[in-house]
Short mmCIF file of C-alpha atoms in Angstrom, two decimals:
data_model
loop_
_atom_site.label_atom_id
_atom_site.label_comp_id
_atom_site.label_asym_id
_atom_site.label_seq_id
_atom_site.Cartn_x
_atom_site.Cartn_y
_atom_site.Cartn_z
CA MET Y 1 0.07 0.18 -0.08
CA ASN Y 2 1.18 3.23 -0.93
CA ASN Y 3 1.52 5.97 2.36
CA ILE Y 4 2.52 9.11 -0.74
CA ARG Y 5 -0.28 11.39 -1.23
CA LYS Y 6 0.40 14.73 -3.23
CA TYR Y 7 -2.41 17.54 -2.78
CA LYS Y 8 -2.96 20.85 -5.19
CA GLY Y 9 -4.07 23.77 -3.02
CA ARG Y 10 -3.50 27.48 -3.67
CA VAL Y 11 -1.20 29.49 -2.74
CA ILE Y 12 -1.19 32.00 0.08
CA SER Y 13 2.32 32.51 0.76
CA LYS Y 14 4.97 31.12 -1.33
CA GLY Y 15 8.05 28.90 -0.41
CA MET Y 16 9.03 25.09 0.89
CA ALA Y 17 9.31 23.64 3.79
CA GLU Y 18 9.09 20.22 4.95
CA GLY Y 19 8.16 18.30 9.29
CA GLU Y 20 5.65 17.16 11.46
CA ALA Y 21 1.55 17.77 10.75
CA LEU Y 22 0.25 19.26 14.08
CA VAL Y 23 -3.37 19.00 13.20
CA SER Y 24 -6.48 20.60 14.62
CA HIS Y 25 -10.24 20.42 13.04
CA MET Y 26 -10.71 23.73 15.23
CA PRO Y 27 -10.25 27.78 14.47
CA PHE Y 28 -7.32 28.87 15.54
CA SER Y 29 -5.88 32.74 16.73
CA PHE Y 30 -2.29 33.10 17.52
CA MET Y 31 -2.87 35.77 20.04
CA GLY Y 32 -0.37 35.90 23.42
CA SER Y 33 -4.08 34.90 24.92
CA ILE Y 34 -4.35 31.53 23.59
CA CYS Y 35 -0.37 30.69 22.24
CA ASP Y 36 2.59 31.29 24.98
CA LEU Y 37 4.41 33.08 21.77
CA ALA Y 38 7.74 31.92 22.94
CA SER Y 39 7.51 28.46 23.22
CA GLY Y 40 4.65 28.15 20.84
CA THR Y 41 2.82 26.41 23.55
CA ILE Y 42 -0.56 26.20 23.28
CA TYR Y 43 -2.77 27.04 26.33
CA LEU Y 44 -6.47 28.00 25.61
CA GLY Y 45 -8.37 24.98 27.53
CA GLY Y 46 -10.91 23.15 25.87
CA HIS Y 47 -8.82 23.80 22.38
CA ASP Y 48 -8.15 19.75 20.57
CA LEU Y 49 -4.24 20.86 21.27
CA GLU Y 50 -4.36 22.14 24.25
CA GLY Y 51 -0.53 21.40 26.27
CA ARG Y 52 1.25 20.49 22.97
CA SER Y 53 3.81 23.09 21.00
CA LEU Y 54 3.57 24.62 17.15
CA LYS Y 55 7.32 25.37 17.00
CA ASP Y 56 8.83 23.85 13.64
CA LYS Y 57 5.51 21.43 13.05
CA ILE Y 58 3.38 21.93 9.43
CA PHE Y 59 0.20 23.75 10.73
CA ILE Y 60 -3.17 22.42 9.52
CA TYR Y 61 -6.02 24.58 10.77
CA ASP Y 62 -9.55 24.82 9.99
CA THR Y 63 -9.51 29.16 9.74
CA ASP Y 64 -8.84 31.67 11.97
CA TYR Y 65 -10.85 33.51 14.25
CA MET Y 66 -11.37 36.39 17.09
CA SER Y 67 -8.46 39.28 16.72
CA THR Y 68 -6.08 41.00 13.60
CA SER Y 69 -3.89 40.57 17.39
CA GLY Y 70 -3.38 37.22 16.02
CA CYS Y 71 -1.38 38.71 12.89
CA TRP Y 72 0.65 40.27 15.21
CA GLY Y 73 0.93 36.88 17.21
CA LEU Y 74 2.48 34.51 14.37
CA LEU Y 75 4.73 37.15 13.00
CA ASN Y 76 6.69 37.51 16.90
CA MET Y 77 6.62 34.10 17.21
CA ALA Y 78 7.99 33.55 13.08
CA THR Y 79 10.72 36.88 13.63
CA ILE Y 80 11.16 37.13 17.55
CA PHE Y 81 10.68 34.29 18.90
CA LYS Y 82 11.66 31.48 16.69
CA SER Y 83 8.70 29.47 17.20
CA GLY Y 84 6.26 29.41 14.84
CA PRO Y 85 4.92 26.75 12.17
CA LYS Y 86 7.53 25.60 9.31
CA ALA Y 87 3.89 26.19 7.56
CA ILE Y 88 0.88 26.63 7.78
CA LEU Y 89 -2.13 25.02 6.20
CA TRP Y 90 -6.24 25.80 6.34
CA ARG Y 91 -8.49 24.87 4.98
CA GLU Y 92 -9.62 28.65 3.98
CA ALA Y 93 -7.08 31.04 4.59
CA HIS Y 94 -8.03 34.57 6.72
CA ASN Y 95 -6.22 37.75 6.37
CA ILE Y 96 -5.07 37.56 9.87
CA SER Y 97 -2.96 35.14 9.95
CA ALA Y 98 -2.57 34.57 6.03
CA ASN Y 99 -0.99 38.30 6.40
CA ALA Y 100 1.85 37.33 8.98
CA ALA Y 101 2.25 34.19 6.83
CA ILE Y 102 3.21 36.03 3.76
CA TYR Y 103 5.39 38.77 5.93
CA ALA Y 104 6.91 35.95 8.57
CA ARG Y 105 7.82 34.25 5.12
CA ILE Y 106 5.91 31.10 6.35
CA PRO Y 107 4.89 28.97 3.15
CA ALA Y 108 0.96 28.46 3.61
CA MET Y 109 -2.18 27.14 1.41
CA ASP Y 110 -5.19 26.54 1.48
CA HIS Y 111 -8.16 25.32 -1.11
CA PHE Y 112 -7.43 22.06 -1.54
CA GLU Y 113 -8.68 19.69 -4.41
CA GLY Y 114 -9.03 16.74 -1.45
CA GLY Y 115 -11.03 19.04 0.99
CA ALA Y 116 -10.28 20.41 4.38
CA PRO Y 117 -6.53 19.37 4.64
CA TYR Y 118 -7.25 18.00 8.04
CA GLU Y 119 -9.32 15.73 6.84
CA PHE Y 120 -6.40 13.37 4.75
CA ILE Y 121 -3.26 14.58 7.06
CA LYS Y 122 -3.49 13.11 10.44
CA THR Y 123 -0.61 14.76 13.41
CA GLY Y 124 1.76 12.85 13.03
CA ASP Y 125 2.22 12.47 9.33
CA TRP Y 126 5.38 13.80 7.77
CA VAL Y 127 4.32 17.12 5.23
CA ARG Y 128 6.28 18.32 2.81
CA VAL Y 129 4.77 21.67 1.52
CA ASP Y 130 5.68 23.20 -1.86
CA ALA Y 131 3.72 26.54 -2.05
CA GLU Y 132 6.05 27.84 -5.16
CA LYS Y 133 3.87 25.16 -7.17
CA GLY Y 134 0.66 24.48 -5.29
CA VAL Y 135 1.47 20.94 -3.85
CA ILE Y 136 1.46 19.28 -0.72
CA THR Y 137 3.53 15.77 -0.10
CA VAL Y 138 1.91 14.06 2.92
CA THR Y 139 3.26 10.39 3.75
CA LYS Y 140 1.60 9.25 6.94
CA ARG Y 141 2.69 7.66 9.86
#
């Protein structure tokens, strides 16, 4: 059985990255009240990734919510604290984090042909993001 699959999507922020997937089915915010910007650890009670760190992961989630300050949170995580994700994949990009991904040069994509990325990627899968060509390669673990 072939455990490698490719999916096409829309490029939001160009670049390339690969790493372990960290997947949420929930919306997310990079605000400091939800995520520790210095470590990348999510501490929002009740979130399905509570206690997990985004640092150096391919972060997959639904879309953004809450305040536009989440844009500054992601930008600070990536550029100041070096605790941000290697890449971001959304079901639907929102300008809150899409802008920060572009400014921080974090590869990012959405609108995948296979559906929402959390439907075909699980936490622990290895994901290669080619946000130059608009293709991700998922190796199931």
